[in-house]
Structure formats: structure tokens, C-alpha cells
Amino acid sequence: MSRKILIASLGNGDTNREYKATDYTIEGKIYKNKNYVSAALQEHYNIDIIYYIGTMGSMWENIYSYYCEVFEKKKNSDYENYLFEKIIEFQSFSLEEKAKTPFTFLDLSKLEETFDKKIRTILTYFGTNDEEIEKNFMEITKILKDLQEGDELYLDITHSFRSNAFWAFLVLHYVLELSNKNIEVKMISYGMFEAIKDGNAGEPCPVINLNKFYEIMKWMNGANNLKKYGNADELINLIQESNVRDAIKDYSEALGMNYIFNIEESIKMVKKLDKHSLQGPASYIIPEIQKNVANHFKNLKTKYEKMLQLAEWHYKEKRYALAYLNMNQALYNFLEEELYENQSLKKVKSKKDMKKEKREKENIRKKFIQKINNKKSKFNTSEEIYTFWKNMTNTYNSRNNIAHSDERNAIKEDIEQIPELLNFYQTIFQEKTMYRNYKCN
């Protein structure tokens, strides 16, 4: 069964070390005389576990006292006094002394045990420098490790330091990027006291839902996953318009299979999408995707040129294996097309003849490769042919290692040579000079 978990911040309160009792309104329902917005959230959403994040100067003694009443637990006055005295002692320290004080200075284990771990505590430093921020990060990750499959997460950023809002979004980023658990962020809440100041005094404080920020993060993350990895799963789940969803899905699947014809067709469909009919985050995310794909294969006519550009695209997005596969196929297609053209062989159109033509092209390409692999061949004496042979061999070997998962220990070298290979093939595809005098017989 899924748990409802609230993560909230805890500050020092006012001069009396407490938050002023306030009426809160959540989704139209008013919760009267609550000292903590987390208390209103707990009641409204039936929260199972609350994590409070605070420093050793936060009002932990008030949290202990408050929840003893809520859960009808007998209050231990000695422990309450211990908390108060240790916190007051901590607050008397200089900023340098506070930074050096270990978390063991304040024992909150009894607080958690009193409420059967329904109230949990995370101690942090003030975060005045990089070291403290990093230590705080390590403490926050304790919450993330405790999250379970199917948990529902509520984040409140009302109280304590303004920097705690960043910790909330760190949790969101973890849920989006790193967690393999099915965790749903149900709400990011903020008690907007600003709304009841001045002329609105006396009205309940609205607790607003900032989940739109999370939704926008999901859109941006989905667009990034599509751009970098060709994966549109997250975007597809967000897009409402069926025609847009289908176009993005077809484009993603074509990229995943590396089928150049389907990639071209899906790009056309993406470019045709009417951006003016889109609403919400889609209205600016989809046009950005259209811009990214707009120049793919622009002004390229031959298949090998398109495959080489696809290889370059995969390289830029660090999909190195696909870069090699496309370079190798672009080279083969180039040799077949240009050598076949050079032989002035009869063009054919029927299906039967098209198969024959394909076989002839493959044979010409194979003969050419055999010829330049023959060290005794006069054709293989020029520096130009040697350079071609060396680059072709490097591409072919890397491609085979990828395809057959060979135990080749040259990852760095194989990646570093890709730009040089791309430039080389781009040059020979444009010039085509060395094939004019080649004869396949």
C-alpha cells in the first residue's frame, strides 16, 4: 500500500520560539488555529510520515510537545527540557562554532521513537559555504533512500530558509532522473502569508500548489531525453493532442531503430505540427523540438550524405555506437552508388532488375575494397588510397566490435577518432575524385 510522505522545513519561529497559530485554507477547506502549515497538510491529505528538515537551532522542542498532543502521547518533561536547553546552547554559539558542531550534539532519536517514526528528523547546517551545502545534501539523501515503491510525495517550502526550496527541487530532480521506484509527486505547497497582509488581514492563509513547476520540469526533462537519447516516453505521457503525440512517438521510434527513411518521414510530420494550436508547456516545448529537427537532412540528396549527417548527429549526442554504424553504412552506400555510376552500367527499373542492380552494386563495392586491401596492387600505391584504406579499416573494425560486442579495450581512441573520420568522409563524398579512374575488372 502506498505511503503519503510530507517533507517540510522547520525554522526557529518568532521570539517565543513558535509559529503564530494561523487559519489555513487548502482546496477550499479551512483548517483553523494551526501552528504549522504541515499540520494542516497532514490533516487534509492524511499524511502517514512527515520528515522535518531543520538545523540544531530549529524549534524541535515545540515539535515534540505539539505531536505529543496530536498522537496523545505522554510528554517526557525531562526530554523536552533537554531539547530546549541544547538548542538554546547551540544558538549561543558563534557561526564558526555552529559550523563545527556535530549533529550528535542534539539527540533527536527519542523524538522519532515517541511517535513510532511517523515524525522523522533531518538535521542540516546553515549552508553558508560549499562544504556545508555538500554535507546538507548527504543528509537530504537519507530521505530519498527511505522512499519506497509507490510512495506519494508532498513537499512544503513554507518555513525556514529560502534555500530549502532548492532542496525541494533537488528531491524532484531525483524522482525524475535517478529513482527507479514509481514515486509520484502529489504536491509542492507554499503557505502564502503575503496574501493575507494589509487589506486581507483576518482571512485564512491560502496554501497554494506549485506543482506546475514540477510539470514544467517533466516537460523539459522529456524534451532533453528526446534530444539526447531519442527517447520520447516521458513526453508522450504529457502530450494531450493525439496528432502531436503520434508524430513525436513515430520520430522517437524511427531514431531508436535508426531507419533513415522513417526518420525522414517522421521529421516531415513533426515539422508540419501546428504550434499555434498547442497549449500549456507544449506550446513552447514542441516548437523547440521542431527547431532541433528542422535542419536535419536539409539540402542533402543522396542516402550516404544523409547517413553521414545522422552519424554526426549521433556523435554530438554521444551515441557513439550509432555514429559508427551510420558512418560504415554511409561509406558502403557511397562506394556502391559512385562506383556503379562510374561503370556506366545499364540502369534498370523492374523489381527483378532492381535486385540485380543491388547485387551488382554490392559486388563492385566488394571488388573495390579487395583491390585496396591488396598491398601488391598498383592502385594501392597512392597516399590518397592509403589514407582511405586506413580510415575505412578503422571504421569497419570499430563497427564490428560494436555489433559483435568484442572485447576491445580502446574506447577512448575509438571515440576520439570519430570527428576525424566524419571530416574525412565528408571530404571524399564531396570530391569523389579518386573513383573516376577505377575499373572494377
Coordinates of C-alpha atoms in Angstrom, one line a residue:
M1 CA 0.0 0.0 0.0
S2 CA 1.4 3.4 -1.0
R3 CA 2.5 5.8 1.8
K4 CA 1.8 9.5 1.8
I5 CA 5.0 11.3 2.8
L6 CA 5.4 15.0 3.6
I7 CA 8.8 16.7 3.6
A8 CA 8.7 20.1 5.4
S9 CA 11.1 22.6 6.8
L10 CA 11.4 23.7 10.4
G11 CA 12.7 27.1 11.4
N12 CA 13.3 28.9 14.7
G13 CA 9.9 30.6 14.9
D14 CA 9.4 34.0 16.5
T15 CA 11.0 35.4 19.6
N16 CA 9.0 33.0 21.6
R17 CA 10.3 30.1 19.5
E18 CA 6.9 29.3 17.9
Y19 CA 5.0 29.9 14.8
K20 CA 1.9 32.1 15.2
A21 CA -1.3 30.0 15.1
T22 CA -2.9 30.6 11.7
D23 CA -6.0 29.5 9.8
Y24 CA -5.1 27.8 6.5
T25 CA -7.2 27.1 3.5
I26 CA -6.4 24.1 1.3
E27 CA -8.6 23.3 -1.8
G28 CA -11.4 25.4 -0.3
K29 CA -11.3 23.8 3.1
I30 CA -10.3 25.8 6.2
Y31 CA -8.1 24.4 9.0
K32 CA -8.3 26.7 12.0
N33 CA -5.6 27.7 14.5
K34 CA -2.7 25.6 13.2
N35 CA 0.8 26.4 14.4
Y36 CA 2.3 24.6 11.4
V37 CA 1.2 24.5 7.7
S38 CA 2.4 20.9 7.8
A39 CA -0.3 20.2 10.4
A40 CA -3.0 21.4 8.1
L41 CA -1.5 19.4 5.2
Q42 CA -1.3 16.3 7.4
E43 CA -4.9 16.5 8.3
H44 CA -6.1 17.4 4.7
Y45 CA -4.2 14.7 2.9
N46 CA -4.0 12.0 5.7
I47 CA -0.2 12.1 5.7
D48 CA 1.5 8.9 7.0
I49 CA 5.0 10.2 7.6
I50 CA 6.4 13.7 8.0
Y51 CA 10.1 14.5 7.5
Y52 CA 11.1 17.8 9.2
I53 CA 14.3 19.4 7.9
G54 CA 16.0 21.9 10.3
T55 CA 19.2 23.0 12.0
M56 CA 20.2 22.3 15.6
G57 CA 18.6 25.6 16.4
S58 CA 15.2 24.8 15.0
M59 CA 12.3 24.5 17.4
W60 CA 12.4 20.7 17.9
E61 CA 11.1 21.1 21.5
N62 CA 7.9 22.6 20.1
I63 CA 7.5 19.8 17.5
Y64 CA 7.9 17.3 20.3
S65 CA 5.3 19.0 22.5
Y66 CA 2.9 19.5 19.7
Y67 CA 2.9 15.9 18.4
C68 CA 2.6 14.5 21.9
E69 CA -0.8 16.2 22.0
V70 CA -1.7 15.2 18.4
F71 CA -0.9 11.5 19.0
E72 CA -2.0 11.6 22.6
K73 CA 1.4 10.5 23.9
K74 CA 2.6 11.2 27.5
K75 CA 5.1 14.0 27.4
N76 CA 8.5 13.4 28.9
S77 CA 9.3 16.7 30.6
D78 CA 13.0 15.8 31.1
Y79 CA 13.4 15.2 27.3
E80 CA 11.5 18.3 26.4
N81 CA 13.8 20.3 28.7
Y82 CA 16.8 18.6 27.3
L83 CA 15.8 19.6 23.8
F84 CA 15.2 23.2 24.8
E85 CA 18.5 23.6 26.7
K86 CA 20.6 22.0 24.0
I87 CA 19.0 24.2 21.3
I88 CA 19.5 27.4 23.4
E89 CA 23.1 26.4 24.0
F90 CA 23.6 25.9 20.2
Q91 CA 22.1 29.2 19.5
S92 CA 24.6 30.9 21.8
F93 CA 27.5 29.6 19.7
S94 CA 29.3 31.8 17.1
L95 CA 28.7 31.0 13.5
E96 CA 32.1 29.3 13.3
E97 CA 31.3 27.2 16.4
K98 CA 27.9 26.2 14.9
A99 CA 29.6 25.0 11.7
K100 CA 32.0 22.8 13.8
T101 CA 29.3 21.3 16.0
P102 CA 28.5 17.7 15.0
F103 CA 24.9 16.5 14.7
T104 CA 25.4 14.2 17.7
F105 CA 25.2 17.4 19.8
L106 CA 21.4 17.1 19.6
D107 CA 19.8 13.7 20.1
L108 CA 16.5 13.5 18.2
S109 CA 16.2 9.7 18.2
K110 CA 13.8 9.8 21.2
L111 CA 11.6 12.2 19.4
E112 CA 11.2 9.9 16.4
E113 CA 10.7 6.8 18.6
T114 CA 8.0 8.5 20.7
F115 CA 5.8 8.9 17.5
D116 CA 6.7 5.5 16.1
K117 CA 8.7 7.0 13.3
K118 CA 5.7 8.9 11.9
I119 CA 7.6 12.0 12.6
R120 CA 11.2 11.9 11.3
T121 CA 14.0 14.4 11.5
I122 CA 16.8 15.5 9.2
L123 CA 19.5 17.8 10.7
T124 CA 21.3 20.3 8.4
Y125 CA 23.8 23.1 8.7
F126 CA 23.1 26.6 7.7
G127 CA 24.7 26.1 4.3
T128 CA 26.9 29.1 4.4
N129 CA 29.6 27.6 2.2
D130 CA 30.2 24.7 -0.3
E131 CA 31.2 22.3 2.4
E132 CA 28.1 22.8 4.5
I133 CA 25.9 22.6 1.4
E134 CA 27.5 19.3 0.4
K135 CA 27.0 17.9 3.9
N136 CA 23.4 19.0 3.8
F137 CA 23.0 17.2 0.5
M138 CA 24.2 14.0 2.1
E139 CA 21.7 14.3 4.9
I140 CA 18.8 15.0 2.5
T141 CA 19.6 11.9 0.6
K142 CA 18.7 9.9 3.6
I143 CA 15.0 10.7 2.8
L144 CA 15.5 9.7 -0.8
K145 CA 16.9 6.3 0.3
D146 CA 13.9 5.7 2.5
L147 CA 11.4 6.2 -0.3
Q148 CA 9.6 3.1 -1.3
E149 CA 7.8 1.9 -4.5
G150 CA 4.5 3.7 -4.9
D151 CA 5.1 6.4 -2.3
E152 CA 3.2 9.7 -2.8
L153 CA 5.3 12.7 -2.1
Y154 CA 4.2 16.1 -0.7
L155 CA 6.8 18.9 -0.4
D156 CA 6.2 22.0 1.6
I157 CA 8.6 25.0 1.3
T158 CA 6.7 27.5 3.6
H159 CA 9.0 27.8 6.6
S160 CA 12.8 28.1 7.4
F161 CA 15.5 29.1 5.0
R162 CA 14.7 30.2 1.5
S163 CA 17.4 27.8 0.3
N164 CA 15.1 24.9 1.4
A165 CA 13.1 25.5 -1.8
F166 CA 16.2 24.3 -3.7
W167 CA 16.3 21.2 -1.6
A168 CA 12.7 20.5 -2.6
F169 CA 13.6 20.7 -6.2
L170 CA 16.6 18.5 -5.6
V171 CA 14.2 15.9 -4.4
L172 CA 12.1 16.4 -7.5
H173 CA 15.1 16.0 -9.8
Y174 CA 16.0 12.8 -8.0
V175 CA 12.5 11.5 -8.6
L176 CA 12.7 12.4 -12.3
E177 CA 16.2 11.3 -13.1
L178 CA 17.6 8.8 -10.7
S179 CA 14.8 6.9 -8.9
N180 CA 13.8 3.5 -10.3
K181 CA 10.8 3.5 -8.0
N182 CA 7.3 4.5 -9.0
I183 CA 7.2 7.7 -6.9
E184 CA 4.6 10.3 -7.6
V185 CA 5.0 14.0 -6.5
K186 CA 1.5 14.9 -5.5
M187 CA 2.0 18.5 -4.3
I188 CA 4.6 21.2 -3.8
S189 CA 2.9 23.5 -1.2
Y190 CA 3.6 27.0 0.0
G191 CA 1.6 28.8 2.7
M192 CA 1.3 32.3 1.1
F193 CA 1.3 34.6 4.1
E194 CA 1.9 37.5 1.8
A195 CA -1.7 37.1 0.5
I196 CA -3.3 37.9 3.9
K197 CA -1.3 41.0 4.7
D198 CA -2.6 44.6 4.6
G199 CA -6.2 44.6 3.3
N200 CA -6.7 40.9 3.6
A201 CA -5.8 40.6 7.3
G202 CA -8.1 38.2 9.1
E203 CA -8.6 35.9 6.1
P204 CA -7.2 32.3 6.1
C205 CA -3.8 31.8 4.6
P206 CA -4.0 30.1 1.3
V207 CA -1.8 27.0 0.8
I208 CA -1.0 27.1 -2.9
N209 CA 0.0 24.2 -5.1
L210 CA 3.3 24.8 -7.0
N211 CA 3.1 21.5 -8.9
K212 CA 3.1 23.4 -12.2
F213 CA 6.8 23.9 -11.7
Y214 CA 7.2 20.1 -11.4
E215 CA 5.1 19.6 -14.6
I216 CA 7.3 22.1 -16.4
M217 CA 10.4 20.2 -15.2
K218 CA 8.9 17.0 -16.6
W219 CA 8.3 18.6 -19.9
M220 CA 11.9 20.0 -20.0
N221 CA 13.3 16.6 -18.9
G222 CA 11.2 14.8 -21.6
A223 CA 12.4 17.2 -24.3
N224 CA 16.0 16.7 -23.1
N225 CA 15.6 12.9 -23.2
L226 CA 14.3 13.1 -26.7
K227 CA 17.1 15.3 -27.9
K228 CA 19.9 13.4 -26.2
Y229 CA 18.7 9.8 -26.3
G230 CA 15.9 9.8 -28.8
N231 CA 13.5 8.6 -26.0
A232 CA 10.1 10.3 -26.1
D233 CA 8.4 8.1 -23.5
E234 CA 8.1 10.9 -20.9
L235 CA 6.9 13.5 -23.5
I236 CA 4.3 11.1 -24.9
N237 CA 2.8 10.7 -21.5
L238 CA 2.5 14.5 -21.2
I239 CA 1.2 15.5 -24.6
Q240 CA -2.6 15.8 -24.8
E241 CA -3.0 16.3 -28.6
S242 CA -3.1 12.9 -30.3
N243 CA -1.6 14.1 -33.6
V244 CA 1.3 15.7 -31.8
R245 CA 1.8 12.6 -29.6
D246 CA 1.8 10.3 -32.6
A247 CA 4.2 12.4 -34.6
I248 CA 6.7 12.6 -31.7
K249 CA 6.3 8.9 -31.0
D250 CA 7.0 7.9 -34.7
Y251 CA 10.1 10.2 -34.7
S252 CA 11.4 8.6 -31.5
E253 CA 10.8 5.1 -32.7
A254 CA 12.5 5.8 -36.0
L255 CA 15.5 7.2 -34.2
G256 CA 15.6 4.1 -32.0
M257 CA 15.6 1.8 -35.0
N258 CA 17.9 4.0 -37.0
Y259 CA 15.8 3.6 -40.1
I260 CA 16.7 6.6 -42.2
F261 CA 13.5 6.6 -44.4
N262 CA 11.3 6.5 -41.4
I263 CA 13.4 9.2 -39.7
E264 CA 12.9 11.5 -42.8
E265 CA 9.2 10.8 -42.9
S266 CA 8.7 11.4 -39.2
I267 CA 10.7 14.7 -39.3
K268 CA 8.3 15.9 -42.0
M269 CA 5.3 15.1 -39.7
V270 CA 7.0 16.9 -36.7
K271 CA 7.7 20.0 -38.9
K272 CA 4.1 20.1 -40.0
L273 CA 2.6 20.3 -36.5
D274 CA 0.6 23.5 -35.9
K275 CA 2.4 25.1 -33.0
H276 CA -0.3 27.7 -32.7
S277 CA -2.9 25.1 -31.7
L278 CA -0.8 24.0 -28.7
Q279 CA -1.5 25.0 -25.1
G280 CA 0.5 25.0 -21.8
P281 CA 4.1 23.8 -21.8
A282 CA 3.6 22.1 -25.1
S283 CA 3.3 25.5 -26.8
Y284 CA 7.0 26.2 -26.2
I285 CA 8.5 22.7 -25.9
I286 CA 7.2 21.4 -29.2
P287 CA 8.3 24.4 -31.3
E288 CA 11.8 23.9 -29.7
I289 CA 11.7 20.3 -30.9
Q290 CA 10.7 21.5 -34.4
K291 CA 13.7 23.8 -34.5
N292 CA 16.0 21.0 -33.5
V293 CA 14.8 18.7 -36.3
A294 CA 14.3 21.4 -38.9
N295 CA 17.8 21.3 -40.4
H296 CA 18.2 17.5 -40.4
F297 CA 19.0 16.3 -44.0
K298 CA 18.4 19.8 -45.3
N299 CA 19.7 20.2 -48.9
L300 CA 21.0 16.6 -48.8
K301 CA 20.0 14.4 -51.8
T302 CA 21.9 11.1 -51.5
K303 CA 21.4 8.4 -48.9
Y304 CA 25.0 8.3 -48.0
E305 CA 25.1 12.1 -47.2
K306 CA 22.0 11.7 -45.0
M307 CA 23.6 8.8 -43.2
L308 CA 26.8 10.7 -42.6
Q309 CA 24.8 13.6 -41.2
L310 CA 22.9 11.1 -39.0
A311 CA 26.3 9.8 -37.8
E312 CA 27.4 13.3 -36.9
W313 CA 24.2 13.9 -35.1
H314 CA 24.6 10.7 -33.0
Y315 CA 28.2 11.7 -32.2
K316 CA 27.1 15.1 -30.9
E317 CA 24.6 13.5 -28.7
K318 CA 27.2 10.9 -27.5
R319 CA 25.6 7.9 -29.2
Y320 CA 28.9 6.7 -30.4
A321 CA 27.9 3.2 -31.4
L322 CA 25.2 4.6 -33.8
A323 CA 27.7 7.1 -35.1
Y324 CA 30.0 4.2 -36.2
L325 CA 27.1 2.1 -37.6
N326 CA 25.9 5.0 -39.7
M327 CA 29.5 6.0 -40.9
N328 CA 30.2 2.5 -42.0
Q329 CA 26.9 2.2 -43.9
A330 CA 27.3 5.7 -45.4
L331 CA 30.7 4.6 -46.7
Y332 CA 29.3 1.4 -48.2
N333 CA 26.4 3.2 -49.8
F334 CA 28.7 5.8 -51.2
L335 CA 31.0 3.2 -52.8
E336 CA 28.1 1.3 -54.3
E337 CA 26.5 4.4 -55.8
E338 CA 29.6 6.2 -57.1
L339 CA 31.4 3.1 -58.4
Y340 CA 28.2 1.9 -60.0
E341 CA 27.7 5.3 -61.6
N342 CA 31.3 5.3 -62.8
Q343 CA 31.0 1.9 -64.6
S344 CA 28.2 3.3 -66.8
L345 CA 26.2 0.1 -66.2
K346 CA 22.7 -0.1 -67.6
K347 CA 20.0 1.4 -65.3
V348 CA 17.1 -0.9 -64.5
K349 CA 13.6 -0.3 -63.1
S350 CA 11.7 -3.5 -62.6
K351 CA 11.7 -5.3 -59.2
K352 CA 13.7 -8.1 -60.7
D353 CA 16.2 -5.8 -62.2
M354 CA 16.4 -3.7 -59.1
K355 CA 17.5 -6.7 -57.1
K356 CA 20.1 -7.4 -59.8
E357 CA 21.3 -3.8 -59.6
K358 CA 21.6 -4.1 -55.9
R359 CA 23.8 -7.2 -56.2
E360 CA 25.9 -5.5 -58.9
K361 CA 26.5 -2.5 -56.6
E362 CA 27.5 -4.8 -53.7
N363 CA 29.9 -6.7 -56.0
I364 CA 31.5 -3.6 -57.2
R365 CA 32.0 -2.3 -53.7
K366 CA 33.5 -5.6 -52.6
K367 CA 35.9 -5.7 -55.5
F368 CA 37.0 -2.2 -54.8
I369 CA 37.7 -3.0 -51.1
Q370 CA 39.5 -6.2 -52.1
K371 CA 41.6 -4.2 -54.5
I372 CA 42.7 -1.5 -52.0
N373 CA 43.3 -4.3 -49.4
N374 CA 45.8 -5.9 -51.8
K375 CA 49.2 -4.5 -51.0
K376 CA 50.6 -5.6 -54.3
S377 CA 48.0 -3.7 -56.3
K378 CA 49.3 -0.6 -58.2
F379 CA 46.1 1.0 -57.4
N380 CA 47.1 0.9 -53.7
T381 CA 50.4 2.8 -54.0
S382 CA 49.0 6.4 -53.7
E383 CA 48.9 8.2 -50.4
E384 CA 45.3 9.1 -51.1
I385 CA 44.2 5.4 -51.3
Y386 CA 46.3 4.5 -48.3
T387 CA 44.5 7.2 -46.2
F388 CA 41.2 5.9 -47.5
W389 CA 42.1 2.4 -46.6
K390 CA 43.3 3.3 -43.1
N391 CA 40.1 5.3 -42.3
M392 CA 37.8 2.6 -43.8
T393 CA 39.5 -0.1 -41.8
N394 CA 39.3 1.9 -38.6
T395 CA 35.6 2.5 -39.2
Y396 CA 34.9 -1.1 -40.2
N397 CA 36.7 -2.6 -37.2
S398 CA 35.0 -0.3 -34.7
R399 CA 31.7 -1.0 -36.2
N400 CA 32.3 -4.8 -36.0
N401 CA 33.4 -4.5 -32.4
I402 CA 30.2 -2.7 -31.5
A403 CA 28.0 -5.1 -33.5
H404 CA 29.5 -8.2 -32.0
S405 CA 30.4 -6.8 -28.5
D406 CA 34.0 -7.8 -29.0
E407 CA 36.4 -7.3 -26.0
R408 CA 38.2 -4.3 -27.5
N409 CA 39.9 -2.1 -24.9
A410 CA 40.2 1.1 -27.0
I411 CA 37.1 3.0 -26.1
K412 CA 38.9 6.4 -25.7
E413 CA 40.7 6.0 -29.0
D414 CA 37.6 4.9 -30.9
I415 CA 35.6 7.9 -29.6
E416 CA 38.4 10.4 -30.2
Q417 CA 38.8 9.4 -33.9
I418 CA 35.2 9.9 -34.8
P419 CA 35.5 13.7 -35.7
E420 CA 38.5 13.0 -37.9
L421 CA 36.6 10.2 -39.7
L422 CA 33.5 12.3 -40.1
N423 CA 35.6 15.1 -41.7
F424 CA 37.4 12.6 -43.9
Y425 CA 34.2 11.1 -45.3
Q426 CA 32.5 14.4 -45.8
T427 CA 35.5 15.5 -47.9
I428 CA 35.6 12.4 -50.1
F429 CA 31.8 12.4 -50.5
Q430 CA 32.1 15.9 -51.9
E431 CA 35.1 15.4 -54.1
K432 CA 34.7 11.9 -55.4
T433 CA 38.0 12.3 -57.4
M434 CA 39.8 9.0 -56.7
Y435 CA 37.0 6.8 -58.1
R436 CA 36.9 8.3 -61.6
N437 CA 39.7 6.1 -62.9
Y438 CA 38.7 3.0 -61.0
K439 CA 37.7 0.0 -63.0
C440 CA 36.1 -3.0 -61.4
N441 CA 37.5 -5.6 -63.7

